[in-house]
Amino acid sequence: MSLFTQFNTAILYDVENLINGYKQEKITLNLSLQYIHEEIQKKNIGRVAIQRAYANWSDPRLKKIRSEVNTIGIQPVQMTDFGKGTQKNASDIHLAIDAIDIAFHRKDIEIFVIVSGDGGFSILAKKLHEYSRTVIGCAYQKSTNSVFKSVCDDFIWIDTPNNKNNQIKQNQNQDPIIANYMDSFEPLTELSSEDIFDESRKIINFLSQDRKTIPILKNKGLNISIVSQILDYRIKNFNFLPLGFLTFVGFLQYIASETQCKLIHCPPSEYRLAFKKVSLAGFHDVDFIQKIPDLHTMENYLFLLAKGIPLFRLPRTRVIYGVIKELSKDKLNYKNVMLNEIIENLEKILDPEPNEVKNAVLSLISAGCFERRPQNHKLSEQYMSFKYDDDNKALNALESAMYLKLTSLLGNNINENIFNDLISFKTW
């Protein structure tokens, strides 16, 4: 029996990491949150006060896992892009924001169990240590980032679900080019940036020499989504952002320059890979990039913050400060209020430009500054209550959430000077 008598533990499940993303056609049938919960309990680390699992629970492939959630008493947190679908890294970022929010408001929560092997959570673990909290990781040993493991105070290893039969079915349903590559190569982990560049060029060279792909590269071009899926398979946790590129197209412009292939573009948004000597009607060549661009600029940070979820598309200084001031000053009037009412009331007070108040409120929602009920409803159908009666606390929450998003995208390589300039709000 645990030596702890108080409810002092929070368990946060990154379901997206446990199922290895949503891209595969079949999600493992053997994943069990009940089993993971029991393995955590064996550690006698404390009594569980909070359990949350982050996923796109509307996905029918999660039906079995969803049925376990109620049995164990886990709160399901729905991942949506304000009604536009689940996005990459959504679970990571929302989990991190919730963890910081819990640490800030719940002094009784002393232990955080992060059920994920994602290296991005190393930043979260370090931040929780600043709040004097214990951090325990829980994940599959073969797919856990070594940095995240090293910064945790302890780690609970769980067995990888047996997914062999599902993998065979998945390969059978794959595009034949992808299936052919998967039959020839195994996934790689823990690669350096240079290794990733080198392996990416090898993938393009493989495609340019494969008998199934050569006619496509000669006659019509290969859709770059095929290249993207192969990269995701070959390089675990492949992410072009920490490598210095805002877009996948930019990454391909750089690596293709030393291969037999080039990028071609048909406006507005169709990109293909083709042999360098090929010319196709309706397509024009995309220039190569010879040098890795500098990703760490104010413009690029603002672009990343405004892309995907959580969304931080902030307006001018006057408006963001005005919104926070009104919400904190009149906190009781913004209790159990719907989103459209909040925006309408603030627009009457602040007289902003179009969408400025909306963007400010959505950014504060992304930063976890509102209690939202019911959790599993669309944003437009939820009742919201502003959490803070102090301007600085709300601004600090916004700052922390923005930093967590950037680190989830770029890793530990954040330019602190640029971020400090950014959070001064002088540029908005």
Short mmCIF file of C-alpha atoms in Angstrom, two decimals:
data_model
loop_
_atom_site.label_atom_id
_atom_site.label_comp_id
_atom_site.label_asym_id
_atom_site.label_seq_id
_atom_site.Cartn_x
_atom_site.Cartn_y
_atom_site.Cartn_z
CA MET A 1 0.00 0.00 0.00
CA SER A 2 1.19 3.51 -0.79
CA LEU A 3 2.79 5.52 1.97
CA PHE A 4 1.02 8.60 0.64
CA THR A 5 -2.39 9.36 2.09
CA GLN A 6 -3.24 12.48 0.11
CA PHE A 7 -4.29 12.65 -3.50
CA ASN A 8 -1.09 14.10 -4.90
CA THR A 9 -0.59 12.58 -8.37
CA ALA A 10 -1.62 13.58 -11.91
CA ILE A 11 -1.39 11.09 -14.79
CA LEU A 12 -1.47 12.60 -18.28
CA TYR A 13 -1.76 10.19 -21.25
CA ASP A 14 -0.50 11.24 -24.69
CA VAL A 15 -2.65 8.76 -26.64
CA GLU A 16 -1.36 10.05 -29.98
CA ASN A 17 2.14 8.93 -28.96
CA LEU A 18 0.91 5.57 -27.64
CA ILE A 19 -0.74 4.71 -30.97
CA ASN A 20 2.14 6.18 -33.01
CA GLY A 21 -0.08 8.81 -34.67
CA TYR A 22 -3.28 8.67 -36.69
CA LYS A 23 -1.79 8.15 -40.16
CA GLN A 24 -1.88 4.35 -40.20
CA GLU A 25 -5.06 2.71 -41.41
CA LYS A 26 -5.20 0.33 -38.44
CA ILE A 27 -4.61 1.44 -34.86
CA THR A 28 -3.37 -1.39 -32.65
CA LEU A 29 -6.10 -3.49 -31.09
CA ASN A 30 -3.89 -4.44 -28.16
CA LEU A 31 -3.28 -1.02 -26.61
CA SER A 32 -4.81 -0.93 -23.13
CA LEU A 33 -4.97 2.15 -20.90
CA GLN A 34 -6.15 -0.19 -18.13
CA TYR A 35 -2.84 -2.08 -18.37
CA ILE A 36 -0.82 1.17 -18.35
CA HIS A 37 -2.79 2.46 -15.37
CA GLU A 38 -2.09 -0.77 -13.45
CA GLU A 39 1.63 -0.63 -14.26
CA ILE A 40 1.77 2.93 -12.89
CA GLN A 41 -0.09 1.89 -9.74
CA LYS A 42 2.52 -0.81 -9.06
CA LYS A 43 5.04 1.96 -8.37
CA ASN A 44 3.08 3.15 -5.30
CA ILE A 45 3.96 6.69 -6.26
CA GLY A 46 0.94 8.37 -4.74
CA ARG A 47 -2.85 8.56 -4.89
CA VAL A 48 -4.21 9.69 -8.24
CA ALA A 49 -6.14 12.96 -8.15
CA ILE A 50 -6.14 13.80 -11.86
CA GLN A 51 -6.14 11.58 -14.95
CA ARG A 52 -6.49 13.02 -18.45
CA ALA A 53 -6.05 11.36 -21.83
CA TYR A 54 -5.49 13.51 -24.94
CA ALA A 55 -6.73 12.18 -28.29
CA ASN A 56 -9.10 12.65 -31.19
CA TRP A 57 -11.78 10.62 -29.41
CA SER A 58 -14.15 10.97 -32.35
CA ASP A 59 -11.88 8.61 -34.33
CA PRO A 60 -13.78 5.28 -34.52
CA ARG A 61 -10.48 3.38 -34.31
CA LEU A 62 -10.21 4.47 -30.66
CA LYS A 63 -13.51 2.78 -29.70
CA LYS A 64 -11.87 0.09 -27.53
CA ILE A 65 -9.61 2.58 -25.74
CA ARG A 66 -12.54 4.97 -25.30
CA SER A 67 -14.50 2.27 -23.48
CA GLU A 68 -11.64 1.92 -20.94
CA VAL A 69 -11.58 5.61 -20.15
CA ASN A 70 -14.83 5.58 -18.18
CA THR A 71 -13.89 2.37 -16.37
CA ILE A 72 -10.60 3.80 -15.08
CA GLY A 73 -11.99 7.27 -14.37
CA ILE A 74 -9.88 9.12 -16.93
CA GLN A 75 -11.06 12.48 -18.25
CA PRO A 76 -10.94 12.35 -22.08
CA VAL A 77 -9.66 15.59 -23.61
CA GLN A 78 -10.75 16.03 -27.21
CA MET A 79 -8.11 17.30 -29.62
CA THR A 80 -9.59 19.57 -32.29
CA ASP A 81 -8.38 22.48 -34.38
CA PHE A 82 -11.36 24.72 -33.51
CA GLY A 83 -13.56 22.45 -35.59
CA LYS A 84 -11.02 21.70 -38.35
CA GLY A 85 -9.68 18.34 -37.19
CA THR A 86 -6.80 16.96 -35.19
CA GLN A 87 -3.37 18.37 -35.99
CA LYS A 88 0.17 17.10 -35.47
CA ASN A 89 1.52 17.87 -31.97
CA ALA A 90 -1.92 18.89 -30.70
CA SER A 91 -1.90 16.34 -27.86
CA ASP A 92 1.67 17.23 -26.85
CA ILE A 93 0.99 20.93 -26.56
CA HIS A 94 -2.35 20.68 -24.76
CA LEU A 95 -0.93 18.16 -22.32
CA ALA A 96 2.02 20.44 -21.58
CA ILE A 97 -0.19 23.49 -21.07
CA ASP A 98 -2.50 21.53 -18.74
CA ALA A 99 0.47 20.26 -16.73
CA ILE A 100 1.81 23.78 -16.16
CA ASP A 101 -1.69 24.99 -15.29
CA ILE A 102 -2.10 22.18 -12.73
CA ALA A 103 1.32 22.86 -11.21
CA PHE A 104 0.50 26.56 -10.91
CA HIS A 105 -2.99 26.18 -9.39
CA ARG A 106 -2.82 22.86 -7.52
CA LYS A 107 -0.09 22.96 -4.89
CA ASP A 108 -1.25 19.54 -3.64
CA ILE A 109 -0.25 17.84 -6.91
CA GLU A 110 3.36 16.83 -6.26
CA ILE A 111 3.88 14.07 -8.84
CA PHE A 112 3.29 14.18 -12.60
CA VAL A 113 3.26 10.97 -14.63
CA ILE A 114 3.68 11.75 -18.33
CA VAL A 115 2.60 8.74 -20.39
CA SER A 116 4.60 9.36 -23.56
CA GLY A 117 8.06 8.79 -24.98
CA ASP A 118 8.13 12.05 -26.92
CA GLY A 119 11.34 14.03 -26.55
CA GLY A 120 9.44 17.32 -26.56
CA PHE A 121 8.31 16.62 -23.01
CA SER A 122 11.88 17.07 -21.73
CA ILE A 123 11.15 20.82 -21.71
CA LEU A 124 7.97 20.21 -19.71
CA ALA A 125 9.83 18.02 -17.20
CA LYS A 126 12.43 20.73 -16.61
CA LYS A 127 9.70 23.34 -16.15
CA LEU A 128 7.86 21.15 -13.64
CA HIS A 129 11.13 20.72 -11.73
CA GLU A 130 11.23 24.53 -11.41
CA TYR A 131 7.87 24.20 -9.63
CA SER A 132 9.47 21.56 -7.33
CA ARG A 133 7.41 18.74 -8.82
CA THR A 134 8.48 15.13 -9.38
CA VAL A 135 8.22 13.93 -12.98
CA ILE A 136 7.86 10.26 -13.90
CA GLY A 137 7.82 9.14 -17.51
CA CYS A 138 5.96 6.11 -18.81
CA ALA A 139 6.39 4.71 -22.33
CA TYR A 140 7.65 1.93 -24.58
CA GLN A 141 11.38 1.42 -24.10
CA LYS A 142 12.20 1.09 -27.80
CA SER A 143 10.49 4.34 -28.75
CA THR A 144 11.38 6.65 -25.85
CA ASN A 145 13.53 9.71 -26.44
CA SER A 146 16.76 9.46 -24.46
CA VAL A 147 16.70 13.14 -23.42
CA PHE A 148 13.19 12.86 -21.97
CA LYS A 149 14.20 9.69 -20.10
CA SER A 150 17.30 11.35 -18.63
CA VAL A 151 15.45 14.38 -17.21
CA CYS A 152 12.68 12.36 -15.56
CA ASP A 153 13.05 11.43 -11.89
CA ASP A 154 11.94 7.88 -12.65
CA PHE A 155 10.63 5.92 -15.62
CA ILE A 156 7.99 3.22 -15.92
CA TRP A 157 8.48 0.89 -18.88
CA ILE A 158 5.41 -0.63 -20.51
CA ASP A 159 5.26 -3.47 -23.03
CA THR A 160 4.84 -2.54 -26.69
CA PRO A 161 1.46 -3.82 -27.97
CA ASN A 162 1.80 -6.74 -30.35
CA ASN A 163 0.97 -5.08 -33.64
CA LYS A 164 2.61 -7.47 -36.08
CA ASN A 165 -0.60 -8.61 -37.78
CA ASN A 166 -1.84 -5.06 -38.08
CA GLN A 167 1.49 -4.01 -39.62
CA ILE A 168 1.13 -6.73 -42.26
CA LYS A 169 -2.39 -5.55 -43.08
CA GLN A 170 -1.18 -1.96 -43.14
CA ASN A 171 1.58 -2.79 -45.64
CA GLN A 172 -0.91 -4.61 -47.85
CA ASN A 173 -3.10 -1.49 -47.99
CA GLN A 174 -0.24 0.97 -48.52
CA ASP A 175 0.64 2.67 -51.76
CA PRO A 176 2.85 0.08 -53.55
CA ILE A 177 5.81 2.47 -53.62
CA ILE A 178 5.65 2.97 -49.85
CA ALA A 179 5.05 -0.73 -49.21
CA ASN A 180 8.06 -1.60 -51.37
CA TYR A 181 10.26 0.76 -49.35
CA MET A 182 8.94 -0.59 -46.03
CA ASP A 183 9.74 -4.13 -47.16
CA SER A 184 13.32 -3.07 -47.92
CA PHE A 185 14.19 -0.89 -44.91
CA GLU A 186 13.60 -0.78 -41.15
CA PRO A 187 12.79 2.42 -39.18
CA LEU A 188 15.69 4.40 -37.69
CA THR A 189 15.86 6.26 -34.35
CA GLU A 190 18.11 8.80 -32.63
CA LEU A 191 19.56 10.37 -35.79
CA SER A 192 21.58 13.58 -35.85
CA SER A 193 20.55 16.41 -38.17
CA GLU A 194 23.29 15.48 -40.64
CA ASP A 195 22.17 11.85 -40.55
CA ILE A 196 18.59 12.92 -41.30
CA PHE A 197 19.72 14.96 -44.31
CA ASP A 198 21.85 12.08 -45.54
CA GLU A 199 19.09 9.50 -45.05
CA SER A 200 16.57 11.76 -46.82
CA ARG A 201 18.82 12.00 -49.86
CA LYS A 202 19.20 8.22 -49.81
CA ILE A 203 15.41 7.90 -49.93
CA ILE A 204 15.21 10.09 -53.03
CA ASN A 205 18.07 8.16 -54.61
CA PHE A 206 16.25 4.89 -53.83
CA LEU A 207 13.13 6.21 -55.54
CA SER A 208 15.13 7.38 -58.57
CA GLN A 209 16.55 3.85 -59.01
CA ASP A 210 13.44 1.80 -58.21
CA ARG A 211 11.86 0.18 -61.28
CA LYS A 212 8.33 1.01 -60.07
CA THR A 213 9.12 4.67 -59.50
CA ILE A 214 11.37 5.50 -62.50
CA PRO A 215 8.45 5.72 -65.01
CA ILE A 216 6.54 8.01 -62.62
CA LEU A 217 9.53 10.34 -62.15
CA LYS A 218 9.97 10.46 -65.94
CA ASN A 219 6.38 10.85 -67.11
CA LYS A 220 4.18 12.57 -64.55
CA GLY A 221 6.14 13.24 -61.37
CA LEU A 222 5.76 11.68 -57.91
CA ASN A 223 3.46 13.37 -55.42
CA ILE A 224 5.57 14.59 -52.50
CA SER A 225 3.10 13.06 -50.01
CA ILE A 226 4.67 9.70 -50.91
CA VAL A 227 8.10 11.05 -49.95
CA SER A 228 6.64 12.46 -46.72
CA GLN A 229 5.12 9.10 -45.71
CA ILE A 230 8.37 7.28 -46.42
CA LEU A 231 10.30 9.80 -44.31
CA ASP A 232 7.80 9.40 -41.46
CA TYR A 233 8.31 5.64 -41.60
CA ARG A 234 12.10 5.60 -41.94
CA ILE A 235 12.98 8.41 -39.50
CA LYS A 236 11.17 8.22 -36.17
CA ASN A 237 9.61 11.53 -35.13
CA PHE A 238 10.70 13.15 -38.40
CA ASN A 239 10.24 16.91 -38.15
CA PHE A 240 11.64 19.40 -40.67
CA LEU A 241 11.22 22.41 -38.36
CA PRO A 242 14.20 21.78 -36.01
CA LEU A 243 16.27 21.22 -39.15
CA GLY A 244 15.70 24.85 -40.18
CA PHE A 245 12.71 24.70 -42.55
CA LEU A 246 9.26 26.19 -42.12
CA THR A 247 7.73 23.91 -44.77
CA PHE A 248 8.24 20.39 -46.09
CA VAL A 249 8.62 21.85 -49.57
CA GLY A 250 11.55 23.95 -48.34
CA PHE A 251 13.16 20.86 -46.85
CA LEU A 252 12.84 19.02 -50.18
CA GLN A 253 14.27 22.03 -52.05
CA TYR A 254 17.40 21.65 -49.95
CA ILE A 255 17.95 17.88 -49.99
CA ALA A 256 16.98 17.34 -53.66
CA SER A 257 19.79 19.57 -54.89
CA GLU A 258 22.31 16.73 -54.40
CA THR A 259 20.16 14.03 -56.02
CA GLN A 260 18.99 13.16 -59.53
CA CYS A 261 15.60 14.77 -58.85
CA LYS A 262 14.01 18.19 -58.57
CA LEU A 263 10.76 19.68 -57.33
CA ILE A 264 8.13 20.85 -59.80
CA HIS A 265 5.07 22.95 -58.99
CA CYS A 266 1.62 23.35 -60.52
CA PRO A 267 -0.18 26.36 -58.97
CA PRO A 268 -1.70 26.80 -56.58
CA SER A 269 -0.43 24.00 -54.35
CA GLU A 270 0.54 20.80 -56.18
CA TYR A 271 4.18 19.74 -55.81
CA ARG A 272 5.81 16.68 -57.34
CA LEU A 273 9.24 15.10 -57.54
CA ALA A 274 10.66 14.46 -61.01
CA PHE A 275 13.97 13.76 -62.72
CA LYS A 276 16.00 16.93 -63.30
CA LYS A 277 15.80 16.73 -67.11
CA VAL A 278 12.01 16.22 -67.19
CA SER A 279 9.60 18.98 -68.29
CA LEU A 280 5.87 18.54 -67.67
CA ALA A 281 3.03 20.69 -69.05
CA GLY A 282 1.50 22.93 -66.41
CA PHE A 283 4.45 22.53 -64.03
CA HIS A 284 7.49 24.74 -63.50
CA ASP A 285 10.76 23.96 -61.74
CA VAL A 286 11.18 24.97 -58.10
CA ASP A 287 14.56 26.52 -57.31
CA PHE A 288 16.90 24.54 -55.10
CA ILE A 289 17.97 25.83 -51.70
CA GLN A 290 21.75 25.57 -51.29
CA LYS A 291 21.96 26.78 -47.69
CA ILE A 292 19.91 25.98 -44.60
CA PRO A 293 17.88 29.13 -43.82
CA ASP A 294 17.90 30.86 -40.43
CA LEU A 295 14.71 29.68 -38.78
CA HIS A 296 15.23 31.80 -35.67
CA THR A 297 13.75 35.13 -36.65
CA MET A 298 10.87 37.12 -35.21
CA GLU A 299 8.87 36.66 -38.42
CA ASN A 300 9.29 32.88 -38.36
CA TYR A 301 8.41 32.57 -34.67
CA LEU A 302 5.21 34.54 -35.23
CA PHE A 303 4.42 32.34 -38.24
CA LEU A 304 4.84 29.16 -36.18
CA LEU A 305 2.75 30.51 -33.31
CA ALA A 306 -0.07 31.36 -35.72
CA LYS A 307 0.02 27.94 -37.42
CA GLY A 308 -1.98 24.93 -36.19
CA ILE A 309 -3.02 24.49 -32.58
CA PRO A 310 -2.77 25.86 -30.03
CA LEU A 311 -3.34 29.05 -31.98
CA PHE A 312 -1.51 32.28 -31.07
CA ARG A 313 -2.43 34.92 -33.62
CA LEU A 314 -2.20 38.01 -31.46
CA PRO A 315 -3.35 41.54 -32.36
CA ARG A 316 -1.81 44.92 -31.55
CA THR A 317 -0.44 45.62 -28.08
CA ARG A 318 -3.36 47.86 -27.16
CA VAL A 319 -5.91 45.19 -27.94
CA ILE A 320 -4.23 42.21 -26.25
CA TYR A 321 -3.63 44.23 -23.08
CA GLY A 322 -7.15 45.64 -23.27
CA VAL A 323 -8.71 42.18 -23.60
CA ILE A 324 -6.73 40.78 -20.65
CA LYS A 325 -7.46 43.83 -18.51
CA GLU A 326 -11.21 43.67 -19.14
CA LEU A 327 -11.40 39.92 -18.57
CA SER A 328 -9.46 40.02 -15.28
CA LYS A 329 -11.12 43.21 -14.02
CA ASP A 330 -14.63 41.91 -14.72
CA LYS A 331 -13.98 38.23 -14.08
CA LEU A 332 -17.47 37.48 -12.70
CA ASN A 333 -19.12 38.83 -15.85
CA TYR A 334 -17.09 36.35 -17.88
CA LYS A 335 -18.16 33.26 -16.01
CA ASN A 336 -20.06 30.52 -17.89
CA VAL A 337 -20.29 32.67 -20.99
CA MET A 338 -20.15 31.44 -24.58
CA LEU A 339 -17.35 32.46 -26.95
CA ASN A 340 -19.44 34.67 -29.23
CA GLU A 341 -20.78 36.63 -26.21
CA ILE A 342 -17.25 37.22 -24.89
CA ILE A 343 -16.08 38.54 -28.26
CA GLU A 344 -19.14 40.74 -28.77
CA ASN A 345 -18.85 42.32 -25.29
CA LEU A 346 -15.13 43.06 -25.68
CA GLU A 347 -15.56 44.50 -29.17
CA LYS A 348 -18.05 47.05 -27.81
CA ILE A 349 -15.54 48.16 -25.16
CA LEU A 350 -12.28 48.17 -27.14
CA ASP A 351 -13.32 49.32 -30.64
CA PRO A 352 -10.70 47.13 -32.38
CA GLU A 353 -9.97 46.33 -36.00
CA PRO A 354 -11.84 43.30 -37.45
CA ASN A 355 -10.91 39.94 -35.83
CA GLU A 356 -8.47 41.49 -33.33
CA VAL A 357 -10.57 40.61 -30.26
CA LYS A 358 -11.40 37.19 -31.68
CA ASN A 359 -7.70 36.41 -32.20
CA ALA A 360 -6.81 37.66 -28.73
CA VAL A 361 -9.50 35.55 -27.03
CA LEU A 362 -8.61 32.43 -29.05
CA SER A 363 -4.97 32.89 -28.06
CA LEU A 364 -5.92 33.10 -24.38
CA ILE A 365 -8.07 29.99 -24.77
CA SER A 366 -5.08 28.21 -26.29
CA ALA A 367 -3.01 29.30 -23.29
CA GLY A 368 -5.48 27.64 -20.92
CA CYS A 369 -6.75 30.93 -19.45
CA PHE A 370 -10.39 29.77 -19.53
CA GLU A 371 -12.20 26.94 -17.82
CA ARG A 372 -14.29 25.27 -20.53
CA ARG A 373 -17.36 23.08 -20.11
CA PRO A 374 -18.38 20.57 -21.36
CA GLN A 375 -14.89 19.40 -22.39
CA ASN A 376 -16.02 17.16 -25.24
CA HIS A 377 -18.12 19.83 -27.00
CA LYS A 378 -17.08 22.08 -29.86
CA LEU A 379 -15.48 25.37 -28.86
CA SER A 380 -18.50 27.35 -30.05
CA GLU A 381 -20.78 25.23 -27.84
CA GLN A 382 -18.77 25.49 -24.62
CA TYR A 383 -19.38 27.74 -21.61
CA MET A 384 -16.23 29.56 -20.55
CA SER A 385 -14.98 31.17 -17.36
CA PHE A 386 -11.86 33.34 -17.24
CA LYS A 387 -9.45 32.04 -14.59
CA TYR A 388 -7.46 35.10 -13.57
CA ASP A 389 -8.16 38.28 -11.64
CA ASP A 390 -4.57 39.47 -12.13
CA ASP A 391 -3.26 40.84 -15.46
CA ASN A 392 0.28 39.58 -14.93
CA LYS A 393 -0.80 36.01 -14.18
CA ALA A 394 -2.76 35.89 -17.42
CA LEU A 395 0.18 37.33 -19.38
CA ASN A 396 2.55 34.81 -17.75
CA ALA A 397 0.20 31.96 -18.72
CA LEU A 398 0.15 33.24 -22.30
CA GLU A 399 3.95 33.53 -22.36
CA SER A 400 4.47 30.01 -20.98
CA ALA A 401 2.03 28.49 -23.47
CA MET A 402 3.72 30.23 -26.40
CA TYR A 403 7.13 29.03 -25.25
CA LEU A 404 5.86 25.45 -24.88
CA LYS A 405 4.46 25.53 -28.41
CA LEU A 406 7.72 26.77 -29.91
CA THR A 407 9.76 24.18 -28.01
CA SER A 408 7.37 21.42 -29.09
CA LEU A 409 8.04 22.43 -32.70
CA LEU A 410 11.71 23.39 -32.54
CA GLY A 411 13.03 21.40 -29.58
CA ASN A 412 15.48 22.99 -27.14
CA ASN A 413 16.97 25.24 -29.78
CA ILE A 414 14.93 28.40 -29.03
CA ASN A 415 16.65 31.76 -29.46
CA GLU A 416 15.89 33.32 -26.06
CA ASN A 417 16.66 36.87 -27.22
CA ILE A 418 14.14 36.65 -30.06
CA PHE A 419 11.53 35.12 -27.78
CA ASN A 420 12.06 37.83 -25.16
CA ASP A 421 11.55 40.48 -27.84
CA LEU A 422 8.47 38.64 -29.03
CA ILE A 423 6.81 38.46 -25.61
CA SER A 424 7.36 42.13 -25.02
CA PHE A 425 4.39 42.49 -27.39
CA LYS A 426 6.14 45.40 -29.12
CA THR A 427 5.73 43.80 -32.51
CA TRP A 428 2.00 43.11 -32.26
#
